[in-house]
mmCIF file of C-alpha atoms in Angstrom:
data_model
loop_
_atom_site.group_PDB
_atom_site.id
_atom_site.type_symbol
_atom_site.label_atom_id
_atom_site.label_comp_id
_atom_site.label_asym_id
_atom_site.label_seq_id
_atom_site.Cartn_x
_atom_site.Cartn_y
_atom_site.Cartn_z
ATOM 1 C CA PHE E 1 -112.416 243.640 20.462
ATOM 2 C CA GLY E 2 -109.377 241.939 18.990
ATOM 3 C CA SER E 3 -106.948 244.414 20.507
ATOM 4 C CA ALA E 4 -108.300 243.538 23.977
ATOM 5 C CA LEU E 5 -106.658 240.121 23.542
ATOM 6 C CA ILE E 6 -103.208 241.691 23.298
ATOM 7 C CA PRO E 7 -102.654 241.964 27.097
ATOM 8 C CA LEU E 8 -103.404 238.235 27.415
ATOM 9 C CA ILE E 9 -101.150 237.227 24.536
ATOM 10 C CA VAL E 10 -98.246 239.455 25.568
ATOM 11 C CA GLY E 11 -98.672 238.378 29.196
ATOM 12 C CA ALA E 12 -98.525 234.694 28.287
ATOM 13 C CA ILE E 13 -95.202 235.273 26.563
ATOM 14 C CA TRP E 14 -93.730 237.985 28.828
ATOM 15 C CA TYR E 15 -94.403 236.188 32.103
ATOM 16 C CA SER E 16 -93.428 232.748 30.785
ATOM 17 C CA PRO E 17 -90.425 231.019 32.377
ATOM 18 C CA LYS E 18 -88.455 231.525 29.154
ATOM 19 C CA LEU E 19 -88.641 235.316 29.486
ATOM 20 C CA PHE E 20 -89.381 237.052 32.789
ATOM 21 C CA GLY E 21 -91.656 234.602 34.618
ATOM 22 C CA ASN E 22 -89.051 233.177 36.970
ATOM 23 C CA THR E 23 -87.540 236.565 37.766
ATOM 24 C CA TRP E 24 -90.994 238.062 38.301
ATOM 25 C CA MET E 25 -91.996 235.246 40.692
ATOM 26 C CA ARG E 26 -88.780 235.748 42.659
ATOM 27 C CA VAL E 27 -89.078 239.549 42.992
ATOM 28 C CA ALA E 28 -92.837 239.301 43.678
ATOM 29 C CA GLY E 29 -92.306 236.628 46.316
ATOM 30 C CA LYS E 30 -94.601 234.139 44.554
ATOM 31 C CA THR E 31 -94.235 230.420 43.906
ATOM 32 C CA GLN E 32 -95.525 228.369 40.989
ATOM 33 C CA GLU E 33 -97.816 226.531 43.399
ATOM 34 C CA GLU E 34 -99.408 229.804 44.578
ATOM 35 C CA LEU E 35 -100.014 230.919 41.015
ATOM 36 C CA GLU E 36 -101.594 227.607 40.027
ATOM 37 C CA ARG E 37 -104.233 228.019 42.757
ATOM 38 C CA GLY E 38 -105.750 231.016 40.959
ATOM 39 C CA ASN E 39 -109.099 230.874 39.152
ATOM 40 C CA MET E 40 -107.749 231.181 35.601
ATOM 41 C CA ILE E 41 -111.168 231.541 33.955
ATOM 42 C CA LEU E 42 -111.940 234.514 36.195
ATOM 43 C CA ILE E 43 -108.457 235.986 35.730
ATOM 44 C CA PHE E 44 -108.534 235.666 31.925
ATOM 45 C CA GLY E 45 -112.126 236.898 31.710
ATOM 46 C CA LEU E 46 -111.467 239.989 33.805
ATOM 47 C CA THR E 47 -108.224 240.628 31.948
ATOM 48 C CA TYR E 48 -110.132 240.629 28.671
ATOM 49 C CA ILE E 49 -112.791 243.008 30.023
ATOM 50 C CA LEU E 50 -110.102 245.335 31.375
ATOM 51 C CA GLY E 51 -108.354 245.016 27.999
ATOM 52 C CA LEU E 52 -111.539 246.395 26.420
ATOM 53 C CA PHE E 53 -111.328 249.421 28.730
ATOM 54 C CA LEU E 54 -107.705 249.921 27.674
ATOM 55 C CA ALA E 55 -108.649 249.627 24.006
ATOM 56 C CA VAL E 56 -111.277 252.356 24.339
ATOM 57 C CA ALA E 57 -108.843 254.653 26.158
ATOM 58 C CA LEU E 58 -105.982 253.987 23.743
ATOM 59 C CA SER E 59 -108.192 254.510 20.706
ATOM 60 C CA GLN E 60 -108.835 258.028 21.998
ATOM 61 C CA MET E 61 -105.088 258.631 22.184
ATOM 62 C CA THR E 62 -104.020 256.994 18.939
ATOM 63 C CA ASN E 63 -106.745 258.125 16.526
ATOM 64 C CA HIS E 64 -106.777 261.894 16.161
ATOM 65 C CA GLN E 65 -110.012 261.676 14.192
ATOM 66 C CA THR E 66 -111.753 260.519 17.365
ATOM 67 C CA GLY E 67 -111.006 263.877 18.976
ATOM 68 C CA LEU E 68 -112.388 265.658 15.951
ATOM 69 C CA LEU E 69 -115.548 263.560 16.126
ATOM 70 C CA GLN E 70 -115.937 264.368 19.825
ATOM 71 C CA LEU E 71 -115.565 268.074 19.124
ATOM 72 C CA PHE E 72 -118.179 268.147 16.358
ATOM 73 C CA ALA E 73 -120.597 265.553 17.770
ATOM 74 C CA ALA E 74 -121.262 267.762 20.802
ATOM 75 C CA HIS E 75 -123.132 270.193 18.535
ATOM 76 C CA PRO E 76 -126.916 269.639 18.563
ATOM 77 C CA ASP E 77 -127.163 269.731 14.740
ATOM 78 C CA PHE E 78 -124.359 267.229 14.147
ATOM 79 C CA ALA E 79 -126.756 264.338 13.469
ATOM 80 C CA VAL E 80 -128.732 266.399 10.925
ATOM 81 C CA ASP E 81 -127.613 265.593 7.380
ATOM 82 C CA GLY E 82 -126.920 268.754 5.435
ATOM 83 C CA SER E 83 -126.417 270.908 8.531
ATOM 84 C CA GLU E 84 -123.488 273.310 8.489
ATOM 85 C CA ILE E 85 -121.725 271.514 11.338
ATOM 86 C CA LYS E 86 -122.190 268.074 9.700
ATOM 87 C CA ASN E 87 -120.957 269.389 6.345
ATOM 88 C CA SER E 88 -117.893 270.949 8.015
ATOM 89 C CA PHE E 89 -117.090 267.666 9.729
ATOM 90 C CA ASP E 90 -117.533 265.665 6.521
ATOM 91 C CA THR E 91 -115.255 268.090 4.642
ATOM 92 C CA LEU E 92 -112.536 267.805 7.277
ATOM 93 C CA MET E 93 -112.783 264.013 7.284
ATOM 94 C CA GLU E 94 -112.520 263.913 3.490
ATOM 95 C CA GLN E 95 -109.349 266.018 3.666
ATOM 96 C CA PHE E 96 -107.722 264.606 6.796
ATOM 97 C CA GLY E 97 -109.579 261.409 7.759
ATOM 98 C CA ASP E 98 -106.756 259.126 6.706
ATOM 99 C CA ARG E 99 -103.894 261.112 8.260
ATOM 100 C CA HIS E 100 -101.735 259.435 10.877
ATOM 101 C CA ARG E 101 -103.607 256.128 10.551
ATOM 102 C CA SER E 102 -100.702 253.707 10.585
ATOM 103 C CA PHE E 103 -99.406 251.013 12.887
ATOM 104 C CA GLY E 104 -96.260 253.050 13.530
ATOM 105 C CA HIS E 105 -98.167 256.166 14.538
ATOM 106 C CA GLY E 106 -100.364 254.175 16.907
ATOM 107 C CA ALA E 107 -97.327 252.381 18.318
ATOM 108 C CA LEU E 108 -95.676 255.739 19.034
ATOM 109 C CA HIS E 109 -98.746 256.959 20.896
ATOM 110 C CA GLY E 110 -98.967 253.625 22.700
ATOM 111 C CA ALA E 111 -95.359 254.018 23.864
ATOM 112 C CA LEU E 112 -96.036 257.566 25.043
ATOM 113 C CA ALA E 113 -99.191 256.455 26.861
ATOM 114 C CA SER E 114 -97.293 253.675 28.622
ATOM 115 C CA ILE E 115 -94.593 256.093 29.772
ATOM 116 C CA MET E 116 -97.075 258.734 30.916
ATOM 117 C CA MET E 117 -99.652 256.391 32.496
ATOM 118 C CA ALA E 118 -98.522 252.800 32.982
ATOM 119 C CA LEU E 119 -95.053 253.610 34.332
ATOM 120 C CA PRO E 120 -96.327 255.943 37.065
ATOM 121 C CA LEU E 121 -99.092 253.503 38.044
ATOM 122 C CA VAL E 122 -96.744 250.519 38.226
ATOM 123 C CA ALA E 123 -94.002 252.479 39.991
ATOM 124 C CA ILE E 124 -96.281 254.087 42.589
ATOM 125 C CA VAL E 125 -97.810 250.747 43.565
ATOM 126 C CA ALA E 126 -94.353 249.123 43.619
ATOM 127 C CA LEU E 127 -92.959 251.878 45.826
ATOM 128 C CA PHE E 128 -95.690 251.422 48.421
ATOM 129 C CA GLU E 129 -95.314 247.640 48.233
ATOM 130 C CA ARG E 130 -91.564 248.136 48.787
ATOM 131 C CA ARG E 131 -90.690 246.431 45.499
ATOM 132 C CA GLY E 132 -87.441 247.062 43.699
ATOM 133 C CA GLY E 133 -86.399 248.270 40.301
ATOM 134 C CA LYS E 134 -86.544 244.800 38.717
ATOM 135 C CA TYR E 135 -90.196 244.493 39.677
ATOM 136 C CA ILE E 136 -90.975 247.891 38.159
ATOM 137 C CA GLY E 137 -88.919 247.116 35.067
ATOM 138 C CA ILE E 138 -90.590 243.768 34.408
ATOM 139 C CA HIS E 139 -94.102 245.170 34.718
ATOM 140 C CA PHE E 140 -93.377 248.388 32.854
ATOM 141 C CA GLY E 141 -91.738 246.441 30.036
ATOM 142 C CA TYR E 142 -94.898 244.361 29.738
ATOM 143 C CA TRP E 143 -97.105 247.455 29.600
ATOM 144 C CA LEU E 144 -94.784 249.232 27.178
ATOM 145 C CA LEU E 145 -94.934 246.338 24.710
ATOM 146 C CA THR E 146 -98.667 245.846 25.280
ATOM 147 C CA PHE E 147 -99.511 249.530 24.717
ATOM 148 C CA ILE E 148 -97.263 249.710 21.641
ATOM 149 C CA LEU E 149 -99.024 246.724 20.063
ATOM 150 C CA MET E 150 -102.516 247.826 21.089
ATOM 151 C CA GLY E 151 -101.921 251.398 19.908
ATOM 152 C CA GLY E 152 -100.565 250.178 16.589
ATOM 153 C CA VAL E 153 -103.449 247.805 15.976
ATOM 154 C CA LEU E 154 -106.089 250.339 17.012
ATOM 155 C CA CYS E 155 -104.648 253.127 14.890
ATOM 156 C CA HIS E 156 -104.116 250.981 11.816
ATOM 157 C CA PHE E 157 -107.322 248.964 11.796
ATOM 158 C CA MET E 158 -109.924 251.061 13.605
#
């Protein structure tokens, strides 16, 4: 739940006038007055909910143990203590459950996820909206940093 706050925190800094806010408004064709007319409670609330969706998806990509759990949990006897499948899973988790569980590993997977998912999504929308490279760069930079931080937090603390 905490990692779902990261898009809000990074966004507040990234799109501030001291960083990329003024450039973003210019390339997006927005004015400060237009932005102030938005329903900020709705925008922040939906951003947090969507951040939860991102956290679930990124946790699948950053924590390899989640994939192992998905593989074993599909077996009907997985929930039965002492079953062969449950014992195999427990043995693997004892041996490998703490592997690749660092901020750096999660940050790496977050960066890869942003390149493979966020960049194409941002760029495709920008192309059809006839936006330029600055627009793509500003938004992709935001998602790159956001996914790196979310991936790192999820991998290290989850």
